[in-house]
XYZ file of C-alpha atoms in Angstrom:
746
model
C 113.136 -1.105 -33.587
C 114.998 -2.826 -30.673
C 114.399 -6.641 -30.044
C 112.726 -7.189 -26.693
C 113.728 -10.322 -25.093
C 110.492 -11.585 -23.008
C 110.451 -14.413 -20.592
C 107.606 -15.606 -18.455
C 108.523 -14.785 -14.779
C 107.595 -18.216 -13.350
C 109.324 -20.657 -15.443
C 111.745 -18.421 -17.336
C 114.848 -20.677 -16.865
C 115.873 -24.247 -16.601
C 116.289 -23.949 -12.856
C 112.724 -22.689 -12.413
C 111.209 -25.408 -14.915
C 107.449 -26.614 -14.495
C 106.490 -30.035 -14.110
C 104.175 -31.517 -16.552
C 102.163 -34.980 -15.903
C 100.794 -37.407 -18.282
C 97.927 -36.340 -20.399
C 95.282 -36.685 -17.720
C 96.800 -33.502 -16.409
C 97.514 -30.719 -19.059
C 99.256 -27.744 -17.955
C 98.643 -24.206 -19.075
C 101.294 -21.825 -20.066
C 102.269 -18.612 -21.857
C 105.293 -16.897 -23.254
C 103.882 -13.452 -22.229
C 103.278 -11.272 -19.111
C 106.918 -11.238 -18.266
C 109.981 -9.109 -17.588
C 111.758 -7.302 -20.520
C 115.235 -9.169 -20.153
C 116.348 -12.567 -19.592
C 118.054 -12.728 -16.197
C 121.668 -13.302 -16.193
C 122.873 -16.691 -15.721
C 119.185 -18.144 -16.243
C 120.590 -21.214 -18.626
C 118.358 -20.609 -21.174
C 120.697 -22.369 -23.705
C 121.671 -19.149 -25.599
C 125.058 -20.342 -26.235
C 123.992 -23.275 -27.655
C 121.011 -22.493 -29.565
C 122.554 -23.952 -32.820
C 121.906 -27.217 -31.160
C 118.186 -26.693 -31.861
C 116.318 -25.642 -34.930
C 115.491 -22.419 -33.903
C 117.060 -19.053 -32.096
C 115.920 -18.428 -28.531
C 113.702 -15.304 -27.903
C 111.273 -15.760 -24.935
C 111.796 -18.936 -23.540
C 109.682 -20.943 -21.039
C 110.475 -24.319 -19.423
C 108.938 -27.544 -18.418
C 110.204 -30.953 -17.344
C 108.884 -34.335 -16.879
C 110.446 -37.319 -15.198
C 110.354 -41.053 -16.609
C 109.200 -44.150 -14.629
C 111.209 -47.072 -13.808
C 111.126 -48.458 -17.207
C 111.819 -45.712 -19.512
C 110.774 -45.902 -23.223
C 108.905 -43.505 -25.362
C 107.411 -40.161 -24.629
C 105.119 -37.860 -26.544
C 104.613 -34.200 -25.977
C 101.626 -32.200 -27.394
C 101.367 -28.335 -27.159
C 97.785 -27.270 -28.051
C 95.198 -24.513 -28.043
C 97.815 -22.158 -29.081
C 96.606 -18.727 -28.983
C 99.078 -15.856 -29.863
C 98.297 -12.057 -29.198
C 98.443 -10.094 -32.503
C 100.658 -7.047 -31.877
C 102.733 -5.194 -34.413
C 106.275 -6.366 -34.755
C 105.563 -9.814 -32.754
C 105.814 -13.234 -34.010
C 102.562 -15.360 -34.303
C 103.696 -18.944 -33.482
C 105.644 -21.180 -31.027
C 108.794 -23.541 -31.616
C 109.667 -26.284 -29.332
C 112.050 -29.145 -28.483
C 112.518 -31.877 -25.961
C 116.147 -31.999 -24.380
C 118.199 -33.676 -21.910
C 120.755 -31.799 -19.660
C 124.046 -33.934 -19.182
C 124.353 -31.779 -15.905
C 121.546 -30.023 -14.114
C 120.703 -26.720 -16.100
C 124.191 -26.579 -17.571
C 123.393 -25.360 -21.125
C 126.902 -26.731 -22.499
C 125.315 -30.164 -21.808
C 121.997 -29.769 -23.537
C 121.156 -32.311 -26.032
C 117.862 -32.366 -28.259
C 116.114 -35.954 -27.937
C 113.268 -35.164 -29.758
C 112.157 -33.686 -33.225
C 112.529 -29.706 -33.459
C 109.443 -27.616 -34.470
C 109.667 -24.107 -35.473
C 107.181 -21.466 -36.079
C 103.701 -23.074 -35.552
C 100.343 -21.652 -34.478
C 99.011 -25.206 -34.908
C 99.314 -28.256 -32.420
C 102.884 -29.218 -32.072
C 103.590 -32.831 -31.412
C 107.100 -33.979 -30.105
C 108.246 -37.510 -30.005
C 111.153 -38.663 -28.012
C 112.143 -42.218 -27.925
C 114.067 -44.722 -26.063
C 114.132 -42.473 -22.916
C 116.359 -43.397 -20.125
C 114.429 -44.699 -16.868
C 114.130 -42.241 -13.535
C 115.628 -39.470 -15.582
C 114.509 -35.872 -16.088
C 113.858 -34.370 -19.467
C 113.145 -30.632 -20.184
C 110.533 -29.158 -22.832
C 111.720 -25.753 -24.261
C 109.106 -23.605 -25.740
C 109.891 -20.185 -27.235
C 107.738 -17.599 -29.157
C 109.029 -17.216 -32.663
C 109.775 -13.969 -34.527
C 107.947 -15.117 -38.055
C 107.406 -12.519 -40.498
C 110.460 -10.604 -39.772
C 109.121 -9.469 -36.477
C 111.631 -8.094 -33.842
C 109.943 -9.674 -30.869
C 109.105 -13.150 -29.814
C 105.342 -14.461 -30.015
C 103.058 -13.839 -27.018
C 101.208 -17.007 -26.802
C 98.896 -18.908 -24.380
C 99.017 -22.599 -24.747
C 98.523 -26.122 -23.018
C 101.209 -28.514 -23.041
C 101.025 -32.474 -21.868
C 103.067 -35.556 -22.097
C 102.074 -39.083 -22.393
C 103.684 -42.595 -23.386
C 104.931 -45.674 -21.683
C 108.119 -43.886 -20.515
C 105.726 -41.645 -18.087
C 102.650 -43.956 -17.632
C 101.733 -45.507 -14.167
C 100.928 -49.063 -13.589
C 99.667 -50.874 -10.452
C 99.067 -54.296 -9.307
C 95.868 -54.711 -7.069
C 95.017 -57.187 -4.345
C 91.319 -57.724 -4.137
C 89.272 -59.545 -1.102
C 85.670 -60.314 -1.730
C 82.703 -58.966 0.307
C 80.900 -61.323 2.673
C 77.387 -61.442 1.755
C 75.880 -58.032 2.526
C 78.435 -57.098 5.053
C 80.452 -54.868 3.278
C 83.823 -56.193 4.182
C 85.488 -56.321 0.783
C 88.888 -54.878 0.264
C 91.340 -53.517 -2.196
C 94.872 -53.205 -1.716
C 97.350 -51.275 -3.892
C 100.197 -53.989 -3.875
C 102.781 -52.430 -6.301
C 102.967 -49.154 -8.235
C 105.296 -48.949 -11.087
C 106.208 -45.664 -12.761
C 105.534 -41.954 -11.327
C 107.674 -40.593 -8.425
C 106.889 -41.878 -4.620
C 105.530 -41.114 -2.300
C 102.056 -41.882 -3.549
C 98.150 -40.895 -2.663
C 95.479 -43.448 -3.505
C 91.609 -42.758 -4.249
C 88.776 -44.997 -5.410
C 86.970 -43.077 -7.993
C 89.085 -39.983 -7.862
C 86.380 -37.705 -6.304
C 86.317 -39.549 -2.972
C 89.740 -37.789 -1.830
C 93.121 -39.098 -1.763
C 94.934 -40.950 1.231
C 98.405 -42.227 1.763
C 97.038 -45.767 3.020
C 97.347 -48.418 0.109
C 94.163 -50.134 1.432
C 90.468 -49.481 0.956
C 88.087 -51.715 3.167
C 84.594 -51.872 4.120
C 83.811 -52.289 0.305
C 80.399 -53.765 -1.025
C 80.703 -55.848 -3.982
C 81.196 -53.908 -7.413
C 83.477 -52.533 -9.718
C 85.926 -49.714 -8.622
C 88.157 -47.472 -10.256
C 91.447 -47.022 -8.553
C 93.493 -43.630 -8.994
C 97.137 -42.792 -7.892
C 98.748 -39.620 -7.919
C 102.761 -39.189 -6.944
C 104.854 -36.426 -5.006
C 104.439 -33.881 -7.820
C 100.580 -34.267 -7.741
C 100.579 -36.346 -11.142
C 97.258 -38.169 -11.515
C 97.022 -41.422 -13.113
C 94.149 -43.819 -13.708
C 95.662 -46.903 -12.621
C 93.246 -50.089 -12.797
C 89.546 -51.303 -12.479
C 89.039 -53.643 -9.678
C 85.810 -55.891 -8.874
C 84.945 -56.919 -5.481
C 82.831 -60.423 -5.487
C 80.640 -61.661 -2.832
C 81.453 -64.570 -0.408
C 78.802 -66.702 1.848
C 76.014 -66.932 -0.355
C 74.480 -69.442 -2.988
C 77.061 -70.527 -5.237
C 74.902 -72.373 -8.084
C 71.607 -74.159 -8.513
C 70.291 -76.928 -10.652
C 67.222 -76.160 -12.882
C 64.880 -77.899 -15.033
C 63.179 -76.116 -17.865
C 60.365 -77.309 -20.512
C 60.003 -75.754 -23.883
C 57.717 -73.141 -24.891
C 55.446 -73.849 -27.924
C 55.608 -71.113 -30.512
C 53.488 -68.083 -29.557
C 52.436 -69.515 -26.398
C 53.208 -69.187 -22.635
C 53.385 -72.760 -21.694
C 57.237 -72.934 -20.726
C 58.167 -73.515 -17.040
C 61.237 -73.396 -14.882
C 61.904 -75.544 -11.855
C 64.681 -75.304 -9.061
C 65.467 -78.673 -8.305
C 68.603 -77.940 -5.949
C 70.684 -75.007 -4.338
C 74.504 -75.271 -3.799
C 75.643 -73.201 -0.838
C 73.649 -70.614 1.172
C 71.399 -71.026 4.128
C 68.068 -72.427 3.992
C 65.016 -71.701 3.824
C 65.308 -70.017 0.267
C 63.088 -68.062 -1.575
C 62.784 -67.796 -5.426
C 61.739 -64.918 -7.831
C 61.412 -64.921 -11.800
C 62.743 -61.871 -13.246
C 61.597 -58.923 -11.748
C 58.642 -60.434 -9.750
C 58.382 -60.947 -5.979
C 60.146 -63.556 -3.938
C 58.052 -66.948 -3.210
C 58.553 -70.080 -1.579
C 57.946 -72.585 -4.416
C 60.540 -73.603 -6.768
C 58.365 -73.948 -9.856
C 57.275 -71.206 -12.430
C 54.746 -71.875 -15.016
C 53.323 -70.016 -18.002
C 56.872 -68.818 -18.921
C 57.567 -67.482 -22.338
C 60.461 -68.463 -24.288
C 63.703 -66.843 -24.019
C 66.304 -65.493 -21.397
C 65.042 -65.257 -17.575
C 66.502 -64.384 -14.318
C 66.244 -66.699 -11.402
C 66.936 -64.800 -8.064
C 67.521 -67.172 -5.098
C 67.744 -65.657 -1.467
C 68.758 -67.505 1.444
C 67.873 -66.923 5.016
C 70.803 -64.452 5.706
C 69.671 -62.241 2.790
C 72.308 -63.144 0.561
C 71.351 -63.380 -3.102
C 72.126 -65.518 -6.137
C 71.209 -64.557 -9.664
C 71.377 -66.816 -12.519
C 70.126 -66.950 -15.979
C 67.829 -69.623 -17.552
C 66.829 -69.927 -21.306
C 63.465 -71.274 -21.877
C 63.613 -73.011 -25.487
C 60.924 -72.639 -27.953
C 59.577 -74.228 -30.951
C 60.581 -71.042 -32.711
C 63.377 -71.687 -35.337
C 65.312 -69.193 -33.177
C 67.184 -71.547 -30.531
C 69.859 -69.097 -29.443
C 71.522 -65.831 -29.962
C 74.594 -64.315 -28.940
C 75.316 -60.684 -28.036
C 78.442 -58.247 -27.178
C 77.709 -55.341 -25.420
C 80.116 -52.204 -25.183
C 79.529 -49.858 -22.170
C 78.472 -46.252 -22.458
C 80.826 -43.408 -21.631
C 79.775 -41.586 -18.529
C 76.865 -39.090 -19.384
C 76.735 -40.123 -23.015
C 74.444 -42.202 -25.193
C 77.042 -44.285 -27.004
C 76.549 -47.791 -25.668
C 76.299 -50.746 -28.292
C 74.610 -53.920 -28.057
C 76.084 -55.999 -31.108
C 74.578 -59.544 -32.319
C 77.245 -62.149 -32.938
C 75.159 -64.749 -34.219
C 72.268 -67.124 -33.660
C 70.972 -70.576 -34.476
C 67.797 -70.357 -36.698
C 66.225 -67.943 -39.035
C 65.293 -64.317 -37.809
C 62.987 -61.588 -39.272
C 62.357 -58.536 -36.993
C 63.631 -57.126 -33.705
C 62.237 -55.006 -30.892
C 64.234 -53.127 -28.089
C 62.157 -52.501 -25.137
C 59.103 -52.977 -27.040
C 59.754 -50.516 -29.763
C 60.260 -52.195 -33.412
C 63.682 -51.516 -34.364
C 65.517 -53.292 -37.143
C 69.387 -52.545 -36.642
C 71.238 -51.701 -39.994
C 72.648 -54.781 -41.638
C 71.242 -56.622 -38.581
C 74.485 -55.641 -36.837
C 73.178 -54.470 -33.473
C 71.865 -51.527 -31.364
C 73.845 -48.367 -30.917
C 73.618 -44.754 -29.230
C 72.173 -46.502 -26.129
C 72.116 -45.036 -22.486
C 73.299 -46.876 -19.569
C 70.468 -49.191 -18.542
C 68.547 -52.546 -18.816
C 67.237 -53.569 -22.271
C 64.818 -56.367 -23.191
C 65.437 -57.498 -26.978
C 62.729 -59.580 -28.625
C 63.523 -61.574 -31.914
C 60.589 -62.640 -34.212
C 61.271 -65.112 -36.536
C 59.481 -65.712 -40.194
C 57.076 -68.009 -38.463
C 55.946 -65.712 -35.932
C 57.872 -67.008 -32.843
C 59.749 -64.810 -30.501
C 62.907 -65.441 -28.875
C 63.556 -62.636 -25.944
C 66.861 -61.891 -24.237
C 67.715 -59.202 -21.374
C 71.078 -57.190 -21.588
C 72.361 -54.312 -19.638
C 74.408 -51.512 -20.885
C 76.613 -50.263 -17.914
C 77.986 -46.934 -17.529
C 81.848 -46.148 -17.782
C 83.951 -44.100 -15.236
C 83.917 -40.352 -15.515
C 86.855 -38.444 -17.079
C 86.121 -34.824 -16.319
C 88.651 -33.009 -14.053
C 87.440 -29.664 -12.728
C 89.980 -27.063 -12.742
C 90.048 -23.746 -10.763
C 92.884 -21.007 -10.399
C 92.797 -17.747 -8.453
C 94.289 -14.308 -9.510
C 94.911 -11.466 -6.984
C 93.897 -7.999 -8.051
C 97.419 -6.782 -7.177
C 100.688 -8.735 -6.906
C 102.445 -7.889 -5.064
C 99.796 -6.138 -3.077
C 100.385 -2.901 -1.484
C 100.453 -2.457 2.113
C 97.293 -1.180 3.558
C 95.312 -1.872 0.264
C 92.368 -4.368 -0.125
C 93.115 -7.475 -2.369
C 90.268 -9.198 -4.266
C 90.860 -12.669 -5.350
C 89.102 -13.979 -8.558
C 88.796 -17.665 -9.370
C 89.116 -18.832 -12.943
C 87.404 -22.329 -13.374
C 86.432 -24.937 -15.751
C 83.925 -27.730 -15.690
C 82.212 -26.379 -12.658
C 78.748 -27.565 -13.218
C 75.416 -25.570 -12.837
C 75.739 -25.360 -8.970
C 79.450 -25.031 -7.979
C 80.583 -24.414 -4.577
C 83.447 -22.300 -3.760
C 85.207 -22.863 -0.548
C 87.792 -19.760 0.303
C 90.404 -20.889 3.048
C 92.789 -18.131 4.502
C 95.681 -19.518 6.666
C 93.720 -22.815 7.086
C 90.501 -21.144 8.198
C 87.453 -21.493 6.057
C 86.117 -17.926 5.678
C 83.477 -18.184 3.217
C 81.596 -21.053 1.215
C 78.890 -20.847 -1.407
C 78.345 -19.691 -4.950
C 80.551 -16.679 -4.527
C 83.671 -17.010 -7.073
C 85.768 -14.112 -5.558
C 87.321 -13.119 -2.089
C 87.984 -9.527 -0.954
C 90.823 -9.491 2.029
C 90.084 -5.996 3.261
C 93.387 -6.081 5.759
C 95.873 -8.631 4.220
C 99.272 -9.464 5.813
C 102.524 -10.724 4.132
C 102.478 -14.390 3.748
C 98.804 -15.070 4.190
C 97.970 -18.196 2.298
C 94.583 -18.048 0.409
C 93.104 -21.397 -1.141
C 90.103 -21.676 -3.288
C 88.447 -25.116 -3.295
C 85.941 -25.717 -6.050
C 83.221 -28.528 -5.582
C 81.834 -29.175 -9.054
C 78.344 -29.970 -9.805
C 79.275 -31.668 -13.252
C 78.524 -35.174 -13.775
C 81.096 -37.721 -14.888
C 83.958 -36.537 -12.706
C 87.088 -37.893 -12.449
C 88.252 -36.063 -9.379
C 86.278 -33.668 -7.033
C 87.054 -31.185 -5.478
C 89.938 -29.344 -6.755
C 91.845 -26.504 -5.149
C 94.416 -23.678 -6.032
C 96.630 -21.965 -3.224
C 98.340 -18.688 -3.540
C 100.586 -16.613 -1.111
C 100.192 -12.980 -0.316
C 103.439 -10.927 -1.216
C 103.640 -7.296 -0.181
C 105.342 -4.224 -1.411
C 105.602 -1.366 1.272
C 104.138 1.992 -0.085
C 107.028 4.251 -1.690
C 106.833 7.757 -0.328
C 106.163 10.336 -2.889
C 107.094 14.156 -2.513
C 105.768 17.060 -4.218
C 106.903 20.720 -4.289
C 104.789 23.444 -6.023
C 106.727 26.750 -6.888
C 105.323 29.912 -8.819
C 106.928 31.298 -11.668
C 107.556 34.789 -10.142
C 106.724 36.327 -6.776
C 104.167 38.940 -7.863
C 101.435 39.815 -10.596
C 98.818 41.983 -11.774
C 95.008 40.817 -11.554
C 94.320 38.977 -14.623
C 97.980 38.134 -15.702
C 98.836 34.703 -16.591
C 100.917 32.930 -13.747
C 102.723 29.888 -14.157
C 103.146 27.184 -11.485
C 105.480 24.154 -11.762
C 105.305 21.132 -9.594
C 108.609 18.821 -8.925
C 107.918 15.165 -7.666
C 110.391 13.022 -5.829
C 110.214 9.265 -5.151
C 108.420 8.071 -8.281
C 110.325 5.996 -10.860
C 107.580 6.538 -13.452
C 105.042 8.923 -14.644
C 101.772 10.125 -13.266
C 98.794 12.419 -13.061
C 99.021 15.911 -11.541
C 95.845 17.515 -9.991
C 95.948 21.158 -9.539
C 93.769 23.216 -6.995
C 93.216 27.063 -6.378
C 91.534 27.601 -2.881
C 90.720 23.700 -2.798
C 89.022 23.839 -6.052
C 90.121 21.513 -8.841
C 91.140 23.223 -11.787
C 93.390 20.935 -13.677
C 94.246 17.288 -14.069
C 96.518 15.404 -16.267
C 100.093 14.460 -17.166
C 101.158 18.429 -17.157
C 103.385 19.237 -14.193
C 102.579 23.117 -15.186
C 99.627 25.255 -14.345
C 98.992 28.441 -16.302
C 96.131 30.659 -14.643
C 94.833 34.023 -14.677
C 92.206 33.369 -11.756
C 94.034 34.473 -8.954
C 93.362 37.128 -6.186
C 95.792 38.206 -3.563
C 94.647 35.534 -1.001
C 94.458 32.553 -3.609
C 96.384 29.556 -2.411
C 97.683 26.854 -5.157
C 98.364 23.409 -4.155
C 98.587 20.120 -6.227
C 98.693 16.340 -5.700
C 100.577 13.740 -7.785
C 99.641 10.038 -8.270
C 102.519 7.898 -9.441
C 101.523 5.166 -11.802
C 104.141 2.728 -10.214
C 102.321 0.248 -8.050
C 102.391 0.828 -4.198
C 103.459 4.465 -4.558
C 102.033 6.802 -1.993
C 100.226 9.960 -3.208
C 102.259 13.221 -3.190
C 100.869 16.352 -1.639
C 102.311 19.519 -2.215
C 102.966 22.643 -0.294
C 100.680 25.658 -0.026
C 101.715 28.369 -2.397
C 100.632 31.793 -3.306
C 101.877 35.150 -4.745
C 101.235 38.852 -4.395
C 98.458 39.796 -6.929
C 98.157 43.799 -7.230
C 94.453 44.960 -8.096
C 94.444 48.602 -8.387
C 91.387 50.557 -7.157
C 89.662 52.653 -9.693
C 86.025 54.208 -9.473
C 85.002 56.367 -12.638
C 81.812 57.464 -10.704
C 78.165 56.630 -11.434
C 76.510 57.340 -14.919
C 75.325 60.996 -15.268
C 72.900 62.704 -17.509
C 73.314 66.547 -18.883
C 71.084 68.562 -20.883
C 72.440 69.422 -24.649
C 74.833 72.072 -24.542
C 75.573 71.853 -20.951
C 78.797 70.262 -18.938
C 79.383 68.256 -15.768
C 82.675 67.516 -13.613
C 83.328 63.963 -13.122
C 84.456 62.933 -9.538
C 86.527 59.864 -10.205
C 89.088 58.247 -7.742
C 91.780 55.553 -7.755
C 95.395 54.834 -6.605
C 97.585 55.244 -9.411
C 98.117 57.804 -12.517
C 94.738 58.280 -14.426
C 94.316 58.303 -18.043
C 90.652 58.759 -19.862
C 89.372 57.775 -23.318
C 88.261 58.736 -25.558
C 90.094 61.979 -25.443
C 86.983 64.419 -26.978
C 84.628 66.232 -24.514
C 86.845 66.326 -21.580
C 88.570 69.315 -20.168
C 91.534 67.087 -19.156
C 92.243 63.267 -19.728
C 95.070 62.872 -17.070
C 93.108 63.827 -13.907
C 90.506 62.176 -11.953
C 87.991 65.291 -12.052
C 87.801 66.736 -15.475
C 84.627 68.523 -16.994
C 82.743 66.544 -19.564
C 80.740 68.490 -22.032
C 80.113 65.942 -25.136
C 77.750 66.625 -27.580
C 76.449 63.134 -27.665
C 76.037 60.542 -25.149
C 79.594 59.472 -24.573
C 81.118 56.313 -22.313
C 84.335 57.123 -20.905
C 87.020 54.517 -19.641
C 89.202 55.408 -16.805
C 92.365 53.279 -16.553
C 94.665 53.521 -13.447
C 98.263 52.746 -13.762
C 100.235 51.658 -10.247
C 103.873 52.512 -10.089
C 104.582 48.720 -10.501
C 102.697 48.818 -13.971
C 99.607 47.096 -12.841
C 96.222 48.755 -14.420
C 92.801 48.945 -13.372
C 89.811 50.148 -15.563
C 86.290 51.634 -14.773
C 83.697 53.276 -16.917
C 81.258 56.021 -16.756
C 78.712 57.089 -19.202
C 77.693 60.785 -19.697
C 74.073 60.967 -21.075
C 73.534 63.910 -23.296
C 69.727 64.687 -23.335
C 68.502 65.836 -26.749
C 67.154 69.282 -27.287
C 63.251 69.862 -27.044
C 61.010 70.893 -30.154
C 58.614 73.256 -28.917
C 55.244 74.144 -30.766
C 54.313 77.712 -30.627
C 50.406 77.391 -31.454
C 47.683 74.813 -30.236
C 43.794 74.932 -30.441
C 42.201 73.828 -27.145
C 38.684 73.991 -28.470
C 37.681 70.201 -27.666
C 37.479 68.909 -31.033
C 39.984 66.294 -30.373
C 42.602 67.620 -32.453
C 45.708 69.596 -31.243
C 43.740 70.504 -27.624
C 47.065 69.961 -25.924
C 50.385 71.765 -25.949
C 52.443 68.743 -26.513
C 56.128 69.347 -26.573
C 58.084 66.396 -28.413
C 61.187 65.002 -26.658
C 60.516 66.716 -23.290
C 59.528 63.710 -21.637
C 63.354 62.522 -21.937
C 63.937 65.251 -19.370
C 63.030 63.720 -16.156
C 64.033 67.175 -14.222
C 62.101 69.896 -16.043
C 59.918 72.803 -15.194
C 57.325 74.273 -17.417
C 55.872 77.878 -16.952
C 53.657 80.006 -19.045
C 52.650 83.608 -18.475
C 49.808 85.956 -19.916
C 50.954 89.226 -21.839
C 50.450 91.050 -18.426
C 52.704 88.644 -16.622
C 50.360 86.606 -14.843
C 51.626 82.836 -14.603
C 48.592 80.786 -15.880
C 50.612 77.272 -15.717
C 53.229 75.854 -13.900
C 54.263 71.962 -13.873
C 57.325 70.229 -12.727
C 57.698 67.004 -14.908
C 56.313 67.473 -18.190
C 54.734 64.890 -20.740
C 51.667 64.264 -22.721
C 49.870 62.970 -19.452
C 50.049 66.415 -17.828
C 50.493 68.718 -20.899
C 48.653 72.039 -20.682
C 45.223 71.974 -21.989
C 44.989 76.078 -22.311
C 42.861 76.526 -18.902
C 43.657 78.540 -15.682
C 41.791 77.572 -12.539
C 39.400 75.707 -14.322
C 38.280 78.002 -17.132
C 39.851 78.329 -20.645
C 42.203 81.431 -21.277
C 41.253 83.505 -23.893
C 42.762 83.360 -27.462
C 46.017 85.261 -27.925
C 49.652 85.175 -27.235
C 51.220 83.760 -24.184
C 55.070 83.467 -23.104
C 56.377 80.403 -21.848
C 59.760 79.554 -19.803
C 61.110 75.976 -19.570
C 64.083 75.034 -17.306
C 65.816 71.666 -18.228
C 67.964 70.742 -15.194
C 70.695 67.872 -15.549
C 71.663 65.307 -12.853
C 74.466 67.868 -12.050
C 72.070 70.295 -11.476
C 73.000 72.550 -14.274
C 70.052 74.450 -15.746
C 69.339 75.255 -19.514
C 66.472 77.676 -19.854
C 64.350 77.859 -22.831
C 61.953 80.932 -23.581
C 59.580 81.846 -26.083
C 55.899 82.799 -27.070
C 52.954 80.723 -27.444
C 49.670 81.528 -29.190
C 46.212 79.829 -28.608
C 43.756 79.601 -31.210
C 40.085 78.500 -30.890
C-alpha cells in the first residue's frame, strides 16, 4: 500500500505556523483533515529529519515568542485522540526547534527533548531560551506498528514558563470615601508582545488605555493580552479608601466566664467628620459610645462620620476564661468551590470544643475547618471550665478561571455560488443560558439561544462573527467570539449526452442507452427517465430497458460528487420501436365434428401453432376442425424480423347423450326427457314428432328447466314411439343434426 503524506491545510508548514500562548490559552489542533501531499517548498524539515528523533509524515507547525527576559519554556500536548484506521499510526511525536533563518530547514536546531510515538500527554522542556525570539513546535503523526500512514490525531497544545510569562507593575490611587474615584494604572508590562490591551476581571472587555478610574475601594484582578491575543493574568491590586476615620481609642472591660457583662467604650476618633455614630457587630448605629452586656471575644466596631464614611475596627473583649487569645489563618475559596480553609495557629489557654456558625464541630487534630464556602463565619471555643471564646472570620472568594470557547464551522467550505451556507457553533463552558450573537459584515443579524446561522444568499468575502456570552460562574473572560470569512467557488458546468446503442428495435427487445458526462473531475450519480418517469438511479452510466414504445423519450441527469458542480441534464433521445399488428380473432365455439374458418389479420408473414386441426398454418384464414378445444397462437413476422403474437381458442362442444325412453307418469322419477350435455350448446333446437309426422314439441335452447314433460297442448301424449330431430349450431352457424326415436312409457 502506498504511503500517504498528510498535512493540515491551515498550518502544514513553518511559514504557516499557528501561534500558541501561555497555559491560560491552550490551542486545539489536528494532524488530519488535510491535503494528500505536502506542498513543494513548505520547509517541513524533510531534508533534515535526522536532526530530530523521528521521521516526518504529516507535520503541523506552531510557534511561540519569548519575552524580554528569556529563560525556560514548557510545552504540553494533551487530550490526544487518534482516529483508529487500518494502516494508520496511533500516536504523535514532537520537538521544539529554533530556525537560524526563518523557515530555512537547513538551519533548524532542536532545543528541547524529542518525543516519539505517544498517545499519552507529551511534555517538552526547552531551557535557556533567548529573549525576544521565535521558537517552533513541530508535531507529527507517527507510523507506529509498521503503518504506512501517519496518525490522524486531535490534540491541545499550550506553553508556559518564565520565558513566556507576562509581568506588570501597577500604580494604585485610593478611593475618596464613597466617591468612587479610585484608580489603577498599568505602569510597565514585561513579556508578551506589544501593543497591549487591558481588562479588569477579564469579563468587562478590553481597552488600550492603561488606566482604570472611577473605582470604589476593593480588590481588582488586572488582565493583559498582547497583539497576538495571548491572555495573561497580571496581578491583583487593592484600591483603599481616603477621607474617613483613620483610627479610634477603645476601652474594654473583661467579661466574667459564662456572663454577658463585658463592655466596650469608644473614647476618641482619629480623623473623619463629626458627629459620629457607632455600631457593635451587626447592630444598628447609635449616637452613644458605650456598649454594655457584651460577650467575651472578638467584636466589630463600626464608626460612621457625617459624610457617610465608615471605619471598621476589631475589638477583643477578654474573659475570665482560660482562653485568652486565638490565632487564625484563612485560605480563600476558589470561585464556585467549597475549598476555603480556616486554620488554627495557636492560642493562650486550654481548649476543649469548637463550634462553627453555631454547629458543634471539632476539627481533625484541632487543625482547623476546611471545605468552606465563601462567607462570614463565627467560631466559638469552649474551654474545660465552660467558658467560651468567640471569633469572627470571613472566607473570601477567589477570582474566576474559566475562559469560554466558541468556534464556527460552515456547512460548505469553500461555499458554492447560489447555495445557502449554515454556520454551526462549537462551544465550551457556555453555561445553562448562553447567548449567541451573530454578526455579518459588522451588523448584528441575530441574538439569542440559537447556536447556528443560515445565510441564504452569501457573498464572496462575507465576514461572519459568532460572539458567545456565557452564563457560567467564575469566568476569567466573557464574552468570546470567533470570526470566519466566506470563500466562494463558482459552479462548474457539467454536460451530459445520452446515445442509444442502436437506431431501431422490436417491441420487447432490450435496448441499451449510454450517458457520457463532461466537466466532472470525479464520479457521480446517474438518474434515468423514460417519458419523464424515473426508472433507474445509481453510479451506472448505462441503461438497459425493454419498456419502450415508438414514442418513448429517454433522458438522464448526472450529479457530480465534486463540490460546487452543476447538475448535468441530457438531451432527449428515442429510437424506432417496431410493434407488428396481429389479430387472431375472437374465441369461437363449434360442435364436435364440425369446422370453422378463422378470420385473422396482421402486417407480416403468418404462422400458426399448433399445427394440427388447421387446413393451412401459413395463411390468415385457415379452416379449423380440432377434435378437442384448442388454443392457436398466430405469430406475424415483419420484413425486418420483428414478431407479434395473438391467440384464439376454438372451443369444441361435446356430443350429447340422448336417452330414448322416459315415463312422464308424475311419480317424480324420470318424468322429464333429460338430455345430458345438451346445456353446453347455447344454440340448440329440439323437435319431437308423432309417428304420423305431427310436431308435438319444439324448443330453442334446451336444458332441464325447459325439458319436455310428455305433453302436447297441455295434455299428455299417448304412450308409444315418437321421433326427434335435434339441431346443434356452432358460433360459425355450422349445423349438426341428430335424429332418432323416443319411447314414452306410463
